[in-house]
Structures are given as structure tokens and as C-alpha cells.
Coordinates of N, CA and C in Angstrom, one line a residue:
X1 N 37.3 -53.9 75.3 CA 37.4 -53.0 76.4 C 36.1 -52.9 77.2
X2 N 36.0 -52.6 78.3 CA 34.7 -52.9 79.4 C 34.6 -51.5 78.8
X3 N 33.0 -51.2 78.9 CA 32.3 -50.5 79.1 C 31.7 -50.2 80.1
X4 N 31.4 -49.0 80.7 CA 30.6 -49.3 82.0 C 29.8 -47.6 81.7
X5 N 28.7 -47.6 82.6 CA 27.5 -46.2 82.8 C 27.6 -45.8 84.4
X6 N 26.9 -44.7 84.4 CA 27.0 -44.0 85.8 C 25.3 -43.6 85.2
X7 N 24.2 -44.4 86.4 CA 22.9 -43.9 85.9 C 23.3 -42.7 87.5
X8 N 22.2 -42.0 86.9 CA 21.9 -40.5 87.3 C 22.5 -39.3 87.5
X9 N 23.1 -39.2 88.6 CA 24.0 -38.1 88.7 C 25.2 -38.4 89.2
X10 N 26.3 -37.1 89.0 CA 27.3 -36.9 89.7 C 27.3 -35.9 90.2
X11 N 27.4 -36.1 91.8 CA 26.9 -34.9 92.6 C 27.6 -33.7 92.7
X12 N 29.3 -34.0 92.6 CA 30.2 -33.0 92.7 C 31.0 -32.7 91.9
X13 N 31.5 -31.5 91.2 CA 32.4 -31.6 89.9 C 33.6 -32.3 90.0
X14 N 34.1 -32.4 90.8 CA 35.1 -33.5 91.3 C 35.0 -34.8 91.1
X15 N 34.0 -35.3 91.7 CA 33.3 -36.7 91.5 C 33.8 -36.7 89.7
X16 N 32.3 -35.5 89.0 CA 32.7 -35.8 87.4 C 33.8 -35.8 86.8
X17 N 34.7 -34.5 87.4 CA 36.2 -34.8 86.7 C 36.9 -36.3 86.9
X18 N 36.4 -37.0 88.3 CA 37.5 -38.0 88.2 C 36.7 -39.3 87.5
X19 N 35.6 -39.2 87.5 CA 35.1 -39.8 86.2 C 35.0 -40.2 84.7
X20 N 35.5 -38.6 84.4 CA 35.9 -38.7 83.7 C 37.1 -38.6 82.7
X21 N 38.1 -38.2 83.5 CA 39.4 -38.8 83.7 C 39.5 -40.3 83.5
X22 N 39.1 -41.0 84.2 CA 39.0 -42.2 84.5 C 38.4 -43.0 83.3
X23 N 37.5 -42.5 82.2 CA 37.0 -43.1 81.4 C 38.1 -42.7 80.0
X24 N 39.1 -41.7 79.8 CA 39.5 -41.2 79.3 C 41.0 -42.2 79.4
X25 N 41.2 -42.5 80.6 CA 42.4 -42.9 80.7 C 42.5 -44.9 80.8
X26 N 41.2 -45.1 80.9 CA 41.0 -46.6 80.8 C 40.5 -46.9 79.7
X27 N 40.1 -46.4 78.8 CA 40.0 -46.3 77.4 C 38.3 -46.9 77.5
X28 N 37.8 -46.8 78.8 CA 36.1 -46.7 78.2 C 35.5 -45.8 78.0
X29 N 34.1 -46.5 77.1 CA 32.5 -45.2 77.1 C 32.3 -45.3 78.6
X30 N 31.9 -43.6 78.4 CA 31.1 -43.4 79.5 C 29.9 -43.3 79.2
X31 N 28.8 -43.7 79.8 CA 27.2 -44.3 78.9 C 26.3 -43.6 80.5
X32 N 26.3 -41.7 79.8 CA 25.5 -41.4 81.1 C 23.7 -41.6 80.6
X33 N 23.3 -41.7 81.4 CA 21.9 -42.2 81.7 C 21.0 -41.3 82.1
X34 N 20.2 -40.3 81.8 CA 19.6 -39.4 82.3 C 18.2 -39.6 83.2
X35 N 17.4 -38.9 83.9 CA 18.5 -37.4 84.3 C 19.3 -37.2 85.0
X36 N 20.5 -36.1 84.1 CA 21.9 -36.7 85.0 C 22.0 -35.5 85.9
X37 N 21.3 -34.5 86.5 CA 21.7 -34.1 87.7 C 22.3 -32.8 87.8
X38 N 23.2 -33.0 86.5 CA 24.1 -31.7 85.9 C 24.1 -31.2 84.5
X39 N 24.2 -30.2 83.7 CA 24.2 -30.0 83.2 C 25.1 -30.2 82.5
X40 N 25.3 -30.8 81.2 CA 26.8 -31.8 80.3 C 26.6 -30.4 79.0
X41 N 26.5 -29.1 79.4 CA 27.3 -28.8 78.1 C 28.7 -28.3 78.2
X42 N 29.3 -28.4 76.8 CA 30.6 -28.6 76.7 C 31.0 -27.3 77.6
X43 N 30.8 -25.8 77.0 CA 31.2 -25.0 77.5 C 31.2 -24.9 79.2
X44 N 30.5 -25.9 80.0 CA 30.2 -25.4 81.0 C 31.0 -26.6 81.5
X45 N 31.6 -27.9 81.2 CA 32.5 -28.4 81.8 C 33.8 -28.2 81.5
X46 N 34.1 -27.2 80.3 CA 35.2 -27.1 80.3 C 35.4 -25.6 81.4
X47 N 34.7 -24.9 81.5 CA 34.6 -23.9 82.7 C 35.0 -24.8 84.4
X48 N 34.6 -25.5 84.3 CA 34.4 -26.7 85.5 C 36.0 -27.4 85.5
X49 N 36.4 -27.2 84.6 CA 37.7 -27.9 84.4 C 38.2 -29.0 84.3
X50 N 37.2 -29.4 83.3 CA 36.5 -31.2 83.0 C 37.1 -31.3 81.5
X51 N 38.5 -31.2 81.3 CA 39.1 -31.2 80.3 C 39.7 -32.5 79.2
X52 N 39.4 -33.2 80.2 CA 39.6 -35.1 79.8 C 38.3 -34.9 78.8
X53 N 37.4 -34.5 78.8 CA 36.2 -34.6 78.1 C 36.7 -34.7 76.3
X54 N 37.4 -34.2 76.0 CA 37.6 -34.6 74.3 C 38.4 -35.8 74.5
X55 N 39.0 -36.5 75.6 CA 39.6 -37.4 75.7 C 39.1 -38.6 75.5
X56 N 37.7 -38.6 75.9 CA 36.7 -39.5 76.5 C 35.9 -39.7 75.7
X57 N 35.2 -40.9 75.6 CA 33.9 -41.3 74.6 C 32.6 -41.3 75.6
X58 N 31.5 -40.3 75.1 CA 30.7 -40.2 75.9 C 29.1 -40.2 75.0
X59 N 28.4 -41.2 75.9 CA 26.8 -41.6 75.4 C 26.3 -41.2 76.1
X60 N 24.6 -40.5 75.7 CA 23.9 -40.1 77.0 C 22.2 -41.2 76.1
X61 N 21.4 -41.4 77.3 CA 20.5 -42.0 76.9 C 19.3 -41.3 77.6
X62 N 18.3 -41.1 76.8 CA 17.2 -40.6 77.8 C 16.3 -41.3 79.0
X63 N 16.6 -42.5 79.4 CA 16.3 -43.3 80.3 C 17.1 -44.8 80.2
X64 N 16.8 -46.0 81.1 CA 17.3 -46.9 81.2 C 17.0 -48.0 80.1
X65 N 15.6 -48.2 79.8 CA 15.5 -48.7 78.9 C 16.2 -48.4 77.4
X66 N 16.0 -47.5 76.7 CA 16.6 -46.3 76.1 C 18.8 -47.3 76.1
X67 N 18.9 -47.0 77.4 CA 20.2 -47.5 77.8 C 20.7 -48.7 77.2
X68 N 19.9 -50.0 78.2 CA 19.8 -51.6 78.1 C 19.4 -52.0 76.6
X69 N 18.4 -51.1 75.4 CA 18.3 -51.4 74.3 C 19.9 -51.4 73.7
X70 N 20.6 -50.1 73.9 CA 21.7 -49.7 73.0 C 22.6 -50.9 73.0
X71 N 22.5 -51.5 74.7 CA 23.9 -52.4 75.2 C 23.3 -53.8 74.3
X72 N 22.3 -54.3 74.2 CA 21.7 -55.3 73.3 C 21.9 -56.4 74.3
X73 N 23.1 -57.6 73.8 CA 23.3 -58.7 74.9 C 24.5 -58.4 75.4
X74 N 24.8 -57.5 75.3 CA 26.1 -57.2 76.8 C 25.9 -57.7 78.2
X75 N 26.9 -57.8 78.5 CA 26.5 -58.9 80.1 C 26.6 -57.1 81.0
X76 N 25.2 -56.9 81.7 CA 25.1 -55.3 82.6 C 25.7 -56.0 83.8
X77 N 26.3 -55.7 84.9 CA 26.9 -55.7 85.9 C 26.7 -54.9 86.3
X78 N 25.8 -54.6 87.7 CA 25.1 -53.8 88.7 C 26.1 -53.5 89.8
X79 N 26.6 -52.2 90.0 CA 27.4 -52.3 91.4 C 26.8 -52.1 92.6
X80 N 26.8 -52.8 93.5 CA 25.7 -52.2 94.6 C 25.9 -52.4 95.6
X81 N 25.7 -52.4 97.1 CA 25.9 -52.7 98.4 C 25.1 -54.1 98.6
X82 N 24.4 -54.1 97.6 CA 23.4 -55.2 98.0 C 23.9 -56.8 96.8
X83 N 25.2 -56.3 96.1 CA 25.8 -57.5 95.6 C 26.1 -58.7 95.9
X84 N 25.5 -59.8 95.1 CA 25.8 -61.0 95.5 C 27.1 -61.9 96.0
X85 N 28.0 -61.3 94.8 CA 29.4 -61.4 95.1 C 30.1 -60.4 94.5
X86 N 31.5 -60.8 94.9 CA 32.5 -59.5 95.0 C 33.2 -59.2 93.7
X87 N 33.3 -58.0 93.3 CA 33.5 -57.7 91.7 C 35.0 -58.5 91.5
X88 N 35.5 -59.2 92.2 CA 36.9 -59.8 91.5 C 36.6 -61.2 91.2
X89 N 35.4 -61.5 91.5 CA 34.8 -63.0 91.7 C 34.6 -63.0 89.8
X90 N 34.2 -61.6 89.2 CA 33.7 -62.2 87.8 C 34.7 -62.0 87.0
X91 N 34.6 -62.8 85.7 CA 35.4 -63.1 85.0 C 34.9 -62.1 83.7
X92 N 35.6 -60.6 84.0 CA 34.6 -60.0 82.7 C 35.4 -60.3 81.2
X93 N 34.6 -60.0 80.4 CA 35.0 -60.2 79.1 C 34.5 -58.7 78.0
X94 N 35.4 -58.7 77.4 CA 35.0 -57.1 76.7 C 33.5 -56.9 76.2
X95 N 33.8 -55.4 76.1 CA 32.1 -55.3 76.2 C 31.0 -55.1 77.6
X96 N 31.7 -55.8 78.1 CA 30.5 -56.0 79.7 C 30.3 -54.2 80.1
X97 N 29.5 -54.3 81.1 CA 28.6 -52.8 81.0 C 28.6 -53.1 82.7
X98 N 29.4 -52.2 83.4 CA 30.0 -51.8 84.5 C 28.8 -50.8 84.9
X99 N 27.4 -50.5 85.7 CA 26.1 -49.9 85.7 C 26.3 -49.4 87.2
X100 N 26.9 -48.2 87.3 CA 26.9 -47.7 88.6 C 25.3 -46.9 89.3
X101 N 25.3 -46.7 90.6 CA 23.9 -45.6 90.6 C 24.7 -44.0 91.2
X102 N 23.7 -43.5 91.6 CA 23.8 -42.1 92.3 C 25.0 -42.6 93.6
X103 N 25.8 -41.9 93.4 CA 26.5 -41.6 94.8 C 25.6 -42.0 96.3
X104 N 24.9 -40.8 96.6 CA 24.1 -41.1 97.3 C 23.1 -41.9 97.7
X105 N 22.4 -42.2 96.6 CA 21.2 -42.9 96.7 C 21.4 -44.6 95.8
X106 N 22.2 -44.9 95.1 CA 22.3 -46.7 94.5 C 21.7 -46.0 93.3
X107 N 21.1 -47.2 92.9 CA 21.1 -47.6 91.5 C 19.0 -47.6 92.3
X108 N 18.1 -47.0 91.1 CA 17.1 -47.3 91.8 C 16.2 -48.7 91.7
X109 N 15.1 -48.8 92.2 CA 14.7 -49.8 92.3 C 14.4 -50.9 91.0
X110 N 13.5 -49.7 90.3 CA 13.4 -49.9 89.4 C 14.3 -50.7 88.0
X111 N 15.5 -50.3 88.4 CA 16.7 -50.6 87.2 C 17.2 -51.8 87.7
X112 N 17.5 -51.6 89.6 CA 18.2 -52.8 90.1 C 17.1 -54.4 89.6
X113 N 15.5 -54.2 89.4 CA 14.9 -55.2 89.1 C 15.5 -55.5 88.0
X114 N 15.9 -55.3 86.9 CA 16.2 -55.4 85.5 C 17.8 -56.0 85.5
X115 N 18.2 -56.2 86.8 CA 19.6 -56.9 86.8 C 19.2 -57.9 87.6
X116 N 19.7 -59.2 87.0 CA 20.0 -60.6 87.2 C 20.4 -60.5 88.2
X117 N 20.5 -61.2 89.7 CA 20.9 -61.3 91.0 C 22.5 -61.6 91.0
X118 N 23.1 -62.4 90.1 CA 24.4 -63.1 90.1 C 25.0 -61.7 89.3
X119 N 24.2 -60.6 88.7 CA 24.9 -59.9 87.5 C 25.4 -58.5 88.9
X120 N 24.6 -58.6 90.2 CA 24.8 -57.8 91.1 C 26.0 -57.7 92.3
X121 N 27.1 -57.0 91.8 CA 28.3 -57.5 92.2 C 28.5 -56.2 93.4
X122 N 29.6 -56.3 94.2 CA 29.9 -55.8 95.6 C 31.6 -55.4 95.6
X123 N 31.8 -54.1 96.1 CA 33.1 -54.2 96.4 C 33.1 -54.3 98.2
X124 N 34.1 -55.1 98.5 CA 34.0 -55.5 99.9 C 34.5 -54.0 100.9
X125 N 33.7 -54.5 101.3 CA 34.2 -53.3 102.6 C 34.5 -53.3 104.2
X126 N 34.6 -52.6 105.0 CA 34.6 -53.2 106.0 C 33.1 -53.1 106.7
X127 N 32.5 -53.9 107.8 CA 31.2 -53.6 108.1 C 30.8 -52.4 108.9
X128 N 29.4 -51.7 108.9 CA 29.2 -50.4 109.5 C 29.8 -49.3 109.1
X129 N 31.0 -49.8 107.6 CA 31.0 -48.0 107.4 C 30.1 -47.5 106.0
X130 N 30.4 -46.5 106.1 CA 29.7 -45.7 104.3 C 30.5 -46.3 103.3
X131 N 29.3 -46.1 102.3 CA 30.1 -46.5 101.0 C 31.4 -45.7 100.3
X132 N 32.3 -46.3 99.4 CA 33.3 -45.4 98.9 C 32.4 -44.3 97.9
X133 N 33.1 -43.5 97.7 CA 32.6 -42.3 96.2 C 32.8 -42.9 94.9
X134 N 31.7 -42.4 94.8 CA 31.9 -42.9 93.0 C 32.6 -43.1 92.3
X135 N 33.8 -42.1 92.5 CA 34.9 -42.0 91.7 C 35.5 -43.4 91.8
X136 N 35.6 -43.4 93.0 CA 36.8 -44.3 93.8 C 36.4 -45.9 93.6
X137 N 35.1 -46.0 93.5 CA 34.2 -47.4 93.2 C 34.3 -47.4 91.9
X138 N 34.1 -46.5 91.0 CA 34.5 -46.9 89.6 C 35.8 -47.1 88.7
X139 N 36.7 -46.5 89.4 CA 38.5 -46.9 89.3 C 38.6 -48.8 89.8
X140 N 38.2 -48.8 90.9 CA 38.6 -49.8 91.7 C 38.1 -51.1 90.3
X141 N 36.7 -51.1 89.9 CA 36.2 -52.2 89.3 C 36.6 -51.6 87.9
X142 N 36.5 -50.6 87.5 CA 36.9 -50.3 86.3 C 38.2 -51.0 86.0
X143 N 39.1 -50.8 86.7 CA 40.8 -51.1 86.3 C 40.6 -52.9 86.5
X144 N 40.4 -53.1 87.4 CA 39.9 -55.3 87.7 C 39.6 -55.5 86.0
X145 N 38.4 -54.8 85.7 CA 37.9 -55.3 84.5 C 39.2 -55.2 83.5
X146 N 39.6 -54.2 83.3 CA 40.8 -53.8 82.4 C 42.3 -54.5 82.6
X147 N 42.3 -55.0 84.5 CA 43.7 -55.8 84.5 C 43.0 -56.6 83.9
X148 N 42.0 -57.5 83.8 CA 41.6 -59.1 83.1 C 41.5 -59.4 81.4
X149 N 41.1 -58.0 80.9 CA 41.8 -57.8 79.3 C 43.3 -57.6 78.9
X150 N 44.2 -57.7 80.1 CA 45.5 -57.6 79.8 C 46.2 -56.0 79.9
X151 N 45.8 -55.2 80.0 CA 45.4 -54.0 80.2 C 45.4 -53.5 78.4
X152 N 44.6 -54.6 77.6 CA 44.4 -53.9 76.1 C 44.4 -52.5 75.9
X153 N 45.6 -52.2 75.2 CA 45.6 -50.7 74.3 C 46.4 -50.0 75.6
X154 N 46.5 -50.3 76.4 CA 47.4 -49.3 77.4 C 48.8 -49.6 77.5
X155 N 49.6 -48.7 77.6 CA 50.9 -48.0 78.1 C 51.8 -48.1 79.0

């Protein structure tokens, strides 16, 4: 099953519920990356109404390196505006590591160097508008990855 992370934050508790949702129901880790922006204790997202959370398998790492050591030779897949080609172009294989950034801000500089150019993939959009929401960018490539395992283990 694909694995994928969300480095930094999730700006809106919405955004995190459907994140998390979403990791809960596609049967990945969610591999957050600190600093995440919000505060991840339990009592306080179950107040938030982030209830997928016992559903869901959840890593936190104290930085990226930290991150990239854990994943070892995992193939990382960068999602980004600035991707080389378009996420239905790869052929993932279980295991791969789906590496989103901040909503607002991408994936930073720093981290984007540490991804291979071809590893830096794109969902198409139309030209001159905004990017989609996190949520919505991570469903989209999340489930591709998961129709290409067959939809293993799902219902």
C-alpha cells in the first residue's frame, strides 16, 4: 500500500479531518513531518472532530531528514506545481512515499532539493488558476496510487 506524508502543516481543521479520513480510508500512514503547525494531541482532535484518528496509522518525525532516514529506499514522490510530469504518468509500486508541502506555501526549498527531478510529479490543472487543497490533491494521487495496487485490502 502507498504511503505518503504531508510536510508541515495543515492549515484548517477541515483540511486535517479530510486528511485524515483519507488516510484511514485508503489504508495509508500518514507520516507528519514537523513543525506541523497544529497541535496533534489526541484530546484536542478529538474535540476538533478528527475521529478517523484511531482509524488511521499515524508517524510524526522531527524534521525531514529524521523522515527520508525512516522511508530508507522508498521511491519519495514530491507533489508540486513545479512537477516534471503528471502523477498518472508513474507507475507506483507499494511502499512509495506520496511527500506533500504546506497548503499554502509547497514543499520547501530545502526538501524539494532532496527530490530527484523525475521523482517531482504534477497534478494537471488548468493555466492561471490556484492550486487545488490539500485535501483534494491528496485524494486525487492518493487513490491513482491505490487504483494501480488493485485497490489492495479495500471493499
Amino acid at each position: 500500500m502507498t504511503t505518503w506524508a504531508n510536510k508541515k502543516h495543515l492549515p484548517l481543521v477541515v483540511e486535517r479531518r479530510n486528511v485524515i479520513r483519507l488516510a484511514a480510508n485508503n489504508g495509508c500512514t500518514l507520516h507528519l513531518i514537523e513543525p506541523l503547525g497544529f497541535d496533534f494531541e489526541e484530546k484536542k482532535l478529538r474535540r476538533a472532530g478528527l475521529d478517523y484518528h484511531d482509524l488511521s496509522r499515524v508517524e510524526r518525525y522531527p524534521d525531514f531528514n529524521a523522515f527520508k532516514q525512516a522511508m530508507g529506499e522508498r521511491n519519495i514522490y514530491a507533489i508540486t506545481t513545479k512537477g516534471t510530469r503528471g502523477y498518472a504518468e508513474v507507475q507506483y509500486q507499494p511502499g512509495d512515499v506520496l511527500l506533500f508541502g504546506s497548503e499554502t506555501s509547497g514543499l520547501a526549498p530545502d526538501v524539494m532539493a532532496q527530490i530527484a527531478p523525475e521523482q517531482r510529479i504534477r497534478i494537471p490543472m488548468m493555466p492561471n488558476n490556484r492550486s487545488l487543497n490539500l485535501s483534494n490533491s491528496v485524494a486525487i494521487v492518493s487513490y491513482e496510487a491505490w487504483r494501480q495496487q488493485g485497490f489492495t485490502d479495500g471493499s
